[in-house]
XYZ file of C-alpha atoms in Angstrom:
659
model
C 45.362 -298.116 5.634
C 42.218 -295.844 6.124
C 38.959 -297.081 5.587
C 35.716 -295.158 4.619
C 32.373 -296.190 4.192
C 31.847 -294.318 1.046
C 28.496 -292.788 0.080
C 27.293 -293.297 3.745
C 24.318 -291.069 3.275
C 22.976 -292.787 0.283
C 20.848 -295.945 0.012
C 22.073 -298.652 -2.462
C 21.112 -302.198 -3.121
C 23.188 -305.050 -4.498
C 21.828 -307.269 -7.136
C 22.032 -311.049 -6.567
C 22.176 -313.680 -9.260
C 20.807 -312.775 -12.789
C 17.083 -312.958 -11.955
C 16.806 -309.792 -9.873
C 19.086 -306.888 -8.854
C 20.854 -307.010 -5.551
C 19.611 -305.127 -2.657
C 21.066 -301.902 -1.298
C 23.211 -303.719 1.161
C 23.212 -307.244 -0.672
C 26.420 -306.377 -2.519
C 29.161 -303.776 -2.378
C 32.521 -302.956 -4.114
C 35.408 -302.926 -1.622
C 37.475 -300.207 -3.473
C 41.185 -299.571 -2.675
C 42.765 -296.301 -3.872
C 46.214 -295.929 -3.728
C 48.497 -292.974 -4.694
C 51.984 -291.847 -4.151
C 51.709 -288.016 -3.629
C 50.276 -285.745 -0.958
C 46.790 -285.186 -2.272
C 44.740 -282.501 -0.521
C 41.776 -283.920 -2.002
C 40.625 -287.338 -3.301
C 37.080 -287.483 -5.039
C 35.489 -290.916 -5.645
C 32.384 -291.033 -8.005
C 29.871 -293.863 -8.781
C 27.825 -293.922 -11.952
C 25.238 -295.976 -13.149
C 26.476 -297.091 -16.292
C 23.001 -297.767 -17.787
C 21.461 -294.914 -16.278
C 21.840 -291.405 -15.235
C 22.456 -291.786 -11.723
C 25.583 -290.510 -10.017
C 27.112 -289.936 -6.533
C 30.334 -288.665 -5.375
C 32.295 -288.827 -2.213
C 35.270 -286.034 -1.592
C 37.980 -286.739 0.874
C 40.074 -283.619 2.133
C 40.632 -283.405 5.833
C 41.638 -286.757 6.229
C 44.397 -286.561 3.621
C 45.875 -283.661 4.806
C 48.416 -285.474 7.320
C 49.221 -288.526 4.899
C 52.726 -289.254 5.294
C 55.280 -289.414 2.276
C 54.981 -292.881 0.383
C 52.383 -294.915 -1.133
C 49.005 -294.148 0.409
C 45.761 -296.161 0.556
C 42.084 -295.175 0.975
C 39.526 -297.896 1.192
C 35.968 -297.077 0.650
C 32.770 -299.486 0.232
C 30.632 -298.501 -2.740
C 26.928 -299.394 -2.660
C 24.595 -298.739 -5.471
C 21.314 -296.763 -5.383
C 17.913 -298.020 -5.473
C 16.858 -298.028 -9.421
C 20.604 -298.321 -10.499
C 21.695 -301.336 -12.611
C 24.255 -303.742 -11.651
C 27.022 -302.188 -13.641
C 28.799 -299.219 -12.163
C 31.687 -296.845 -13.462
C 33.934 -295.749 -10.545
C 36.254 -292.931 -10.943
C 39.042 -291.663 -8.439
C 40.513 -288.178 -8.893
C 43.103 -286.705 -6.812
C 43.705 -282.681 -6.329
C 46.335 -280.579 -4.845
C 43.652 -277.851 -3.793
C 41.674 -278.636 -0.579
C 38.782 -277.019 -2.499
C 39.006 -280.039 -5.161
C 39.254 -277.567 -7.979
C 41.698 -276.837 -10.313
C 43.746 -279.149 -12.628
C 43.223 -282.677 -11.643
C 46.766 -284.257 -10.482
C 45.572 -288.114 -11.506
C 42.367 -289.516 -12.416
C 41.779 -293.186 -12.857
C 38.430 -295.247 -13.581
C 37.329 -298.676 -13.809
C 33.658 -300.750 -14.510
C 32.327 -303.219 -12.142
C 29.433 -305.731 -12.407
C 27.812 -306.427 -8.962
C 26.894 -309.716 -8.058
C 23.722 -310.532 -6.494
C 24.999 -310.908 -3.003
C 28.650 -310.507 -1.865
C 31.471 -307.701 -1.831
C 33.955 -307.933 -4.611
C 37.272 -306.149 -4.401
C 38.649 -303.302 -7.052
C 41.880 -301.241 -6.948
C 42.377 -297.819 -8.593
C 46.075 -296.736 -8.529
C 46.486 -293.090 -8.935
C 50.363 -293.304 -9.020
C 51.752 -290.102 -10.616
C 55.100 -288.910 -11.575
C 57.221 -288.040 -8.570
C 60.703 -288.451 -9.472
C 62.224 -287.485 -6.225
C 59.408 -289.092 -4.278
C 58.850 -286.149 -2.099
C 55.158 -286.581 -2.534
C 54.644 -283.917 -5.101
C 54.049 -284.451 -8.759
C 56.269 -282.370 -10.906
C 54.813 -279.295 -12.184
C 55.372 -280.294 -15.818
C 52.961 -282.799 -15.498
C 50.242 -280.803 -13.651
C 51.391 -280.971 -10.229
C 53.202 -278.440 -7.881
C 56.804 -279.572 -7.576
C 59.014 -277.069 -9.389
C 62.132 -279.454 -9.125
C 60.984 -283.161 -9.310
C 64.645 -284.035 -9.098
C 65.089 -282.757 -5.610
C 63.192 -284.389 -2.470
C 63.718 -281.118 -0.760
C 62.020 -278.900 -3.217
C 58.427 -278.804 -3.121
C 55.388 -276.622 -1.882
C 55.676 -277.724 1.895
C 59.293 -277.483 2.003
C 60.875 -274.747 4.230
C 62.900 -272.292 2.607
C 66.608 -272.330 3.237
C 69.628 -270.352 2.259
C 70.876 -272.231 -0.819
C 70.080 -270.053 -3.656
C 67.104 -272.197 -4.542
C 63.163 -271.863 -4.600
C 62.750 -274.544 -1.941
C 58.809 -274.232 -1.682
C 58.252 -273.386 -5.351
C 56.547 -270.145 -4.528
C 58.833 -268.418 -7.409
C 61.160 -266.683 -4.852
C 64.536 -267.750 -3.945
C 65.570 -267.928 -0.264
C 62.633 -265.566 0.829
C 62.182 -265.099 4.637
C 65.448 -266.689 5.550
C 69.047 -265.668 5.385
C 70.077 -262.110 6.073
C 68.735 -258.596 5.669
C 70.812 -256.637 3.494
C 70.435 -252.603 2.838
C 72.103 -250.503 0.131
C 75.378 -248.767 0.606
C 75.665 -246.704 -2.549
C 78.063 -244.096 -0.928
C 80.443 -246.901 0.271
C 80.816 -245.711 3.939
C 80.007 -248.928 5.300
C 76.599 -247.909 6.474
C 73.266 -248.867 4.859
C 70.413 -246.726 3.739
C 68.140 -246.109 6.622
C 65.181 -245.622 4.438
C 65.454 -248.536 2.163
C 63.645 -251.785 2.191
C 65.999 -254.777 3.109
C 67.037 -257.387 0.519
C 67.202 -260.678 2.244
C 69.870 -262.744 0.759
C 72.276 -265.798 2.060
C 75.138 -264.092 0.768
C 76.091 -260.473 0.662
C 75.197 -258.532 -2.575
C 77.172 -255.997 -4.054
C 77.181 -252.558 -2.550
C 74.894 -253.947 0.438
C 75.822 -253.999 4.106
C 73.795 -255.344 7.347
C 73.705 -252.107 8.737
C 70.720 -249.658 8.086
C 71.297 -246.624 9.969
C 72.943 -244.314 7.375
C 70.420 -241.288 6.886
C 72.182 -240.090 3.709
C 73.152 -242.876 1.685
C 74.278 -240.555 -1.178
C 76.845 -238.917 1.084
C 80.047 -240.950 2.033
C 80.698 -238.126 4.933
C 77.298 -238.659 6.356
C 76.696 -241.562 8.884
C 76.245 -242.240 12.504
C 79.046 -241.023 14.865
C 78.869 -240.360 18.516
C 80.212 -237.372 20.057
C 80.954 -235.833 16.663
C 81.332 -232.075 16.164
C 79.868 -230.993 12.520
C 82.563 -228.500 11.286
C 80.845 -228.078 8.048
C 77.557 -226.145 7.333
C 76.156 -227.995 4.678
C 72.515 -228.791 5.092
C 73.635 -232.408 5.772
C 73.268 -234.190 9.272
C 76.835 -235.830 9.259
C 76.493 -237.782 12.232
C 72.978 -238.852 11.501
C 71.746 -237.674 14.983
C 68.371 -236.170 13.564
C 69.970 -232.629 13.424
C 71.445 -230.945 10.629
C 74.225 -228.726 11.233
C 73.731 -228.950 14.725
C 76.959 -227.172 15.553
C 75.116 -224.133 14.336
C 72.449 -223.615 16.746
C 71.494 -220.200 15.121
C 70.966 -221.541 11.869
C 67.435 -220.857 10.512
C 66.749 -218.160 13.002
C 66.356 -214.488 12.570
C 69.052 -212.215 11.846
C 69.696 -208.425 11.319
C 72.765 -208.323 9.280
C 72.873 -205.564 8.315
C 68.994 -205.075 8.716
C 66.044 -207.089 10.235
C 63.933 -209.618 8.234
C 66.895 -212.052 7.311
C 67.711 -215.739 8.363
C 70.878 -217.252 9.272
C 72.003 -219.727 6.571
C 75.339 -221.515 5.710
C 77.809 -219.291 4.190
C 79.216 -220.018 0.962
C 82.401 -221.704 2.418
C 80.351 -223.796 4.389
C 82.191 -223.036 7.540
C 79.833 -220.659 9.264
C 76.719 -218.721 9.004
C 75.673 -215.901 6.533
C 72.624 -213.632 7.011
C 70.530 -214.493 4.114
C 67.388 -212.391 2.865
C 68.210 -209.376 5.011
C 67.591 -206.133 3.240
C 70.515 -203.871 2.540
C 70.668 -200.665 4.241
C 69.452 -197.587 2.522
C 71.193 -194.113 1.817
C 69.714 -191.080 3.338
C 71.204 -187.344 2.804
C 71.012 -184.314 5.156
C 67.823 -182.032 4.377
C 68.957 -178.963 6.211
C 66.408 -176.609 4.947
C 63.570 -178.977 5.420
C 62.134 -178.891 1.737
C 62.262 -182.719 1.327
C 65.316 -182.741 -1.188
C 68.507 -183.807 -0.082
C 71.977 -182.010 -0.108
C 73.694 -182.985 -3.323
C 76.999 -181.746 -2.247
C 76.949 -184.085 1.103
C 80.334 -186.008 1.349
C 78.705 -189.470 1.404
C 75.177 -190.978 2.412
C 74.382 -192.180 5.793
C 72.657 -195.582 6.070
C 69.559 -196.782 7.899
C 67.482 -199.952 7.522
C 64.508 -199.774 5.157
C 61.985 -199.947 8.096
C 63.854 -197.539 10.300
C 62.471 -193.953 10.159
C 64.505 -191.480 8.569
C 66.685 -189.234 11.132
C 65.373 -185.654 11.747
C 66.302 -183.512 9.057
C 67.382 -186.230 6.473
C 65.610 -187.692 3.286
C 66.200 -190.561 0.652
C 67.169 -188.282 -2.374
C 70.125 -185.892 -2.960
C 68.607 -183.653 -5.395
C 69.137 -180.245 -3.719
C 71.901 -178.265 -5.075
C 71.068 -175.424 -2.113
C 70.401 -177.201 0.901
C 70.349 -173.923 2.677
C 67.148 -172.638 1.184
C 63.896 -174.622 1.276
C 63.019 -172.788 -1.974
C 65.848 -174.063 -3.951
C 66.162 -177.415 -5.569
C 66.852 -179.035 -8.868
C 63.475 -179.420 -10.643
C 61.799 -176.470 -9.262
C 60.360 -173.495 -10.993
C 62.036 -170.324 -10.944
C 60.301 -167.864 -8.805
C 60.773 -164.210 -8.686
C 62.487 -164.178 -5.234
C 65.942 -163.259 -5.799
C 66.888 -166.893 -5.603
C 68.312 -169.486 -7.927
C 65.200 -171.733 -7.297
C 66.089 -174.358 -9.939
C 69.892 -174.420 -9.277
C 71.020 -173.488 -12.694
C 73.363 -170.791 -11.082
C 70.970 -168.106 -12.485
C 68.498 -165.882 -10.519
C 65.125 -165.171 -11.510
C 65.605 -166.327 -15.272
C 63.121 -167.286 -17.618
C 60.957 -163.926 -17.144
C 60.208 -165.332 -13.681
C 59.971 -161.622 -12.570
C 57.935 -160.906 -15.510
C 60.582 -158.141 -16.369
C 60.971 -156.708 -12.829
C 63.846 -156.777 -10.466
C 65.524 -154.422 -8.215
C 64.104 -151.071 -8.919
C 65.793 -147.813 -7.522
C 63.580 -144.809 -6.572
C 66.408 -142.450 -6.180
C 65.382 -140.131 -8.903
C 61.635 -139.554 -7.519
C 61.184 -136.166 -6.371
C 59.668 -137.429 -3.233
C 62.830 -139.431 -2.602
C 66.001 -137.999 -4.031
C 68.512 -136.202 -1.994
C 67.071 -137.479 1.329
C 68.803 -139.425 4.076
C 66.498 -142.266 4.542
C 66.754 -144.150 7.732
C 63.724 -146.509 8.072
C 61.241 -148.201 5.881
C 58.045 -150.166 7.016
C 55.373 -151.940 4.680
C 51.891 -151.951 6.193
C 49.698 -154.906 5.939
C 47.387 -153.080 3.501
C 50.645 -152.762 1.168
C 51.432 -148.938 1.854
C 55.207 -148.265 2.005
C 56.694 -145.698 4.383
C 60.102 -144.148 4.134
C 61.332 -141.751 6.830
C 64.569 -139.919 7.535
C 66.539 -136.858 8.683
C 65.018 -133.431 8.916
C 61.430 -134.463 8.963
C 61.538 -136.188 5.601
C 58.583 -138.652 5.056
C 57.197 -140.327 2.056
C 54.555 -142.923 1.260
C 53.276 -145.173 -1.681
C 49.991 -146.283 -1.412
C 49.593 -148.418 -4.621
C 52.065 -150.667 -6.683
C 53.443 -149.079 -9.637
C 52.841 -145.399 -8.586
C 55.357 -142.635 -7.312
C 55.771 -142.021 -3.767
C 53.898 -139.015 -2.081
C 56.030 -136.686 -0.369
C 55.006 -135.722 3.286
C 58.014 -133.776 4.035
C 57.556 -131.846 7.325
C 54.090 -133.128 7.927
C 55.144 -134.279 11.604
C 57.851 -131.470 12.081
C 61.456 -131.531 11.172
C 62.430 -134.436 13.480
C 65.447 -136.645 12.303
C 63.218 -139.859 12.151
C 65.206 -142.937 12.933
C 62.659 -145.665 13.283
C 59.086 -146.441 11.760
C 56.403 -149.233 12.502
C 53.059 -149.494 10.848
C 49.486 -150.638 12.106
C 47.179 -152.812 10.338
C 45.557 -150.116 8.609
C 48.523 -148.300 7.172
C 49.408 -145.732 9.885
C 53.048 -145.280 10.369
C 54.401 -144.607 13.912
C 57.549 -142.470 14.122
C 60.260 -142.297 16.393
C 63.297 -140.141 16.405
C 65.703 -137.364 17.827
C 64.821 -135.677 21.193
C 62.600 -138.327 21.986
C 60.129 -137.402 19.287
C 57.069 -139.656 18.409
C 54.095 -139.081 16.114
C 51.752 -141.016 13.684
C 50.584 -140.378 10.273
C 47.494 -141.898 8.533
C 48.630 -140.967 5.231
C 46.625 -137.568 5.237
C 47.176 -136.159 8.706
C 50.038 -136.143 11.172
C 48.956 -136.936 14.693
C 49.921 -136.781 18.560
C 53.323 -135.125 17.756
C 55.124 -135.470 21.164
C 58.276 -135.848 23.159
C 58.756 -138.897 25.415
C 59.894 -138.252 28.961
C 63.455 -137.150 28.975
C 64.066 -136.235 25.554
C 66.563 -138.728 24.361
C 66.878 -140.078 20.816
C 64.644 -142.844 20.119
C 66.586 -145.507 17.961
C 63.735 -148.116 17.489
C 60.193 -148.570 17.941
C 57.889 -151.611 17.640
C 54.105 -152.237 18.193
C 52.063 -155.560 19.128
C 48.465 -156.189 19.386
C 47.627 -157.324 23.137
C 44.201 -157.847 24.225
C 42.683 -155.988 21.249
C 44.889 -153.020 22.420
C 47.956 -152.067 20.145
C 50.898 -151.256 22.360
C 53.937 -149.441 21.363
C 57.235 -149.640 22.608
C 60.470 -147.551 21.897
C 64.121 -147.528 23.030
C 66.884 -144.997 22.982
C 70.531 -144.598 23.051
C 70.289 -143.758 26.786
C 69.258 -147.502 27.872
C 65.467 -146.476 28.368
C 62.287 -148.430 27.440
C 58.948 -146.566 26.776
C 55.676 -147.611 25.821
C 52.396 -146.404 25.093
C 48.997 -147.280 23.604
C 48.669 -146.165 20.008
C 46.585 -142.866 19.976
C 47.486 -142.048 23.286
C 49.331 -138.719 24.092
C 50.968 -140.123 27.187
C 53.909 -142.797 27.577
C 55.489 -144.508 30.290
C 59.225 -145.278 31.037
C 59.715 -148.568 32.353
C 63.403 -148.210 33.172
C 66.372 -146.259 32.520
C 69.594 -148.534 32.408
C 73.324 -147.923 31.891
C 73.529 -149.726 28.583
C 72.452 -148.068 25.062
C 69.762 -149.708 22.986
C 69.609 -149.421 19.392
C 66.839 -152.128 18.500
C 63.869 -153.644 19.881
C 61.533 -156.200 18.633
C 58.669 -158.582 19.572
C 55.567 -160.601 18.514
C 51.991 -160.168 19.132
C 50.744 -161.415 22.306
C 52.411 -161.375 25.648
C 55.804 -162.690 24.762
C 58.974 -161.023 25.572
C 60.358 -157.874 23.873
C 64.172 -158.497 22.695
C 66.402 -155.378 23.288
C 69.931 -155.166 21.581
C 72.570 -152.501 21.804
C 75.964 -152.254 23.778
C 76.887 -152.236 27.260
C 79.073 -149.091 27.130
C 76.823 -146.169 26.346
C 79.672 -143.728 25.876
C 82.488 -145.620 23.880
C 80.955 -147.575 20.953
C 84.315 -149.121 19.846
C 84.942 -150.603 23.225
C 81.559 -151.792 24.091
C 80.455 -155.301 24.622
C 77.487 -156.304 22.578
C 74.209 -156.669 24.879
C 70.887 -158.342 24.588
C 68.252 -158.426 27.048
C 64.628 -159.392 26.971
C 61.687 -157.551 28.752
C 58.151 -158.390 29.229
C 56.919 -154.944 28.305
C 55.400 -154.225 31.704
C 57.130 -153.449 34.978
C 60.371 -151.802 35.773
C 64.180 -152.640 35.419
C 63.996 -155.422 37.781
C 62.063 -157.351 34.925
C 64.943 -156.993 32.666
C 66.865 -160.030 32.088
C 70.307 -159.953 30.382
C 71.071 -162.760 27.819
C 74.503 -164.659 27.651
C 76.318 -163.758 24.482
C 79.448 -165.603 22.847
C 82.831 -164.262 23.840
C 84.581 -162.727 20.965
C 88.094 -161.851 21.541
C 89.115 -158.323 20.669
C 85.636 -157.350 19.626
C 84.001 -154.142 20.560
C 80.691 -152.498 19.171
C 77.164 -152.424 19.236
C 74.073 -154.530 18.026
C 72.087 -152.301 15.893
C 68.916 -154.383 15.098
C 67.003 -157.562 15.965
C 64.208 -159.569 14.698
C 62.013 -162.136 16.116
C 61.116 -164.940 13.688
C 59.116 -167.021 16.092
C 59.161 -167.578 19.941
C 62.477 -169.449 19.662
C 64.196 -168.087 16.811
C 65.584 -164.539 16.601
C 68.429 -162.911 14.793
C 70.728 -159.826 16.001
C 73.079 -157.871 13.839
C 75.655 -155.310 14.659
C 79.017 -153.651 13.881
C 81.827 -155.364 12.220
C 80.267 -158.108 10.656
C 78.474 -159.363 14.106
C 75.287 -161.678 13.550
C 73.856 -163.591 16.371
C 71.290 -166.471 16.479
C 68.713 -167.277 19.242
C 67.283 -170.508 19.931
C 64.576 -169.477 22.650
C 66.638 -169.783 25.477
C 68.970 -167.010 27.188
C 72.039 -167.967 25.210
C 72.884 -166.602 21.600
C 75.488 -168.178 19.159
C 77.477 -166.423 16.476
C 76.585 -166.879 12.986
C 79.942 -166.993 10.845
C 80.298 -164.928 7.588
C 80.690 -166.726 4.520
C 84.079 -167.524 3.330
C 86.041 -164.323 1.725
C 83.163 -161.931 2.718
C 84.490 -158.494 3.571
C 83.668 -157.342 7.220
C 80.909 -154.800 7.276
C 78.760 -152.926 9.895
C 75.360 -154.420 9.856
C 72.720 -152.004 10.019
C 69.113 -153.976 9.896
C 67.678 -157.107 9.672
C 64.199 -158.782 8.791
C 62.987 -162.369 8.380
C 60.050 -163.841 6.584
C 60.637 -167.130 7.939
C 63.881 -169.137 9.472
C 65.285 -169.660 6.003
C 64.588 -166.066 4.535
C 66.615 -163.739 6.916
C 67.696 -160.397 5.090
C 70.568 -158.385 6.225
C 71.742 -154.674 5.286
C 75.108 -153.101 5.657
C 77.087 -149.823 5.552
C 78.549 -151.070 2.322
C 75.332 -151.310 0.539
C 74.707 -154.740 0.417
C 71.790 -156.992 1.043
C 72.437 -160.595 2.067
C 70.352 -163.610 2.446
C 70.734 -165.830 5.497
C 69.053 -169.000 5.312
C 68.360 -171.634 8.091
C 71.809 -173.468 7.458
C 73.683 -170.817 6.056
C 74.416 -167.932 3.795
C 73.257 -167.380 0.062
C 76.730 -167.373 -1.638
C 76.172 -164.000 -3.288
C 74.555 -160.760 -2.077
C 71.056 -160.487 -3.525
C 71.681 -156.597 -3.842
C 74.910 -154.623 -4.010
C 74.507 -150.814 -4.318
C 76.639 -147.784 -4.316
C 75.301 -146.197 -1.037
C 74.961 -147.076 2.804
C 71.652 -149.104 3.568
C 70.107 -148.258 6.717
C 66.946 -150.252 7.096
C 65.134 -153.020 5.319
C 61.451 -154.187 5.154
C 59.861 -157.303 3.492
C 56.314 -158.632 3.078
C 57.044 -161.485 0.855
C 60.078 -162.817 -1.071
C 59.183 -160.728 -4.030
C 58.277 -157.591 -1.885
C 61.562 -156.290 -0.308
C 62.247 -152.652 0.513
C 65.645 -150.978 1.592
C 66.638 -147.587 2.408
C 69.782 -145.721 2.850
C 71.897 -142.414 2.322
C 71.662 -139.870 -0.417
C 68.022 -140.821 -1.423
C 68.539 -144.415 -1.730
C 65.369 -146.484 -1.880
C 65.293 -149.873 -3.793
C 62.513 -152.334 -4.381
C 62.250 -155.773 -5.403
C 60.579 -156.932 -7.654
C 59.414 -154.050 -9.750
């Protein structure tokens, strides 16, 4: 039993007798409150029945340890000054220590205080507690969710019995075993799932929770396991996906850079994904930006790799031997099939012009022309046997005959200066020059040998002229001078000489045997243009079994490209070193003696022969057909542009393209 002095802070007076009210301590009520449940708060209230006074005492902390069974609280109730002798006493029990919420049980009584003495009263707060566990059934306002089971109440400990032992609305929470989903049935629970605590094993749940992928029965923890499948799955749940394939997700270059190694479609290895395919490229031998459409197949390269030298991405060139010919080009007047339609100079490209013969001109016919030159000012000079000489100073006009103006020498070679002057060289070592009006400086070089070729070049603002002869000699003189110098007299015979402006070498061609042409080996040498025979350097030529003959003409295209032509279809190409290579003739081409060569660029090399043909040799091969095929032997050719080409030959043959 517990005793309390209720309202200890109050001042109450007991009434005595009927004549007066008791003093505050003269009368009291000894109130015993009994209850059979675990109350967390007991509130006792005293009110003056005949007045408005009221006072309350709440018991909380002293109730928390009450044991199960009937409990008793004893309180002394005193009245307040001014109260009547009639008091209403109320006892209320709560399950909340805050003394709020629904009351579990409440009882009241009324007492009359005597004048002087203590009276005893009892308030019984017994509530419905069928299982006598100290908690009132929730159906009666209490908190016992099962008033038939003494082990079920809010203070009970949860145990594994599939019941809500502590009446919190949950069953077996916090007790029992943690179970984890095993959706794939591999015996390993989901690593990422929250546990389900149950006393018995739920369906598709296990105690393990180490499965990193519970949707795949082949993925679960295993030691010393080798993953054989590349499938983006961590088969052994070691934290690494496809760890047997360490290159996965790294850069690859199959076939080209910028790819990434990923699992292949068979899931048994890696494939390079995202790597761009190789791109085709084709040869562009003529350097016109158009690839050869006749190439047997493309070569391949990666997109970011540079094109190999001499190749392009397209194959739209029907004639990869000529930079001026490709599909889609406009046809030009140049004796070429520029647009690859198998027709030359169609669509009036030449405005009605073409190859024109001047053989019927009075100044031309019946002459044996040996040389032709085009001056930078446009004058065209032709010279030949018997002192024959003619000039055409303007387009569209006839040649003017200057026969005999410089004597009756058989002129073999010509060269023109920038102002139109022609330099003549011929038999008996004769040289002269003509300005279109008069002949000047007729003379014979030392020895009087037949001069076969002449060339001039600007050197230090001086025009120096060079000539070779059949006796193996090289001469030079300054244009306008009447004296010449012989640099050497060697055993070979020289039929051609050519050079470029400046101080580069002169190229000399001919034969090693001065006396027997058919048994002679061809010969090429270079000379600086100054000094004697010691400055002469012989070049190495390819061995041609059974060949005998001379080289008759040479032309330097640049400092490292030159062509030499000669007897029996011999054509040689130079690359700037001392060694020459042979240029093979087109298939089915009849062998002819080549007489002259001129080049506008490496892809525009024109060659004449004794059969009256002009052939075009490009940087990578021959044009399929002659660009001119005439009735008379051709002796010389000159070209200023692709549509300004002159050739001369026997029996008054002078032809021009385009006219």
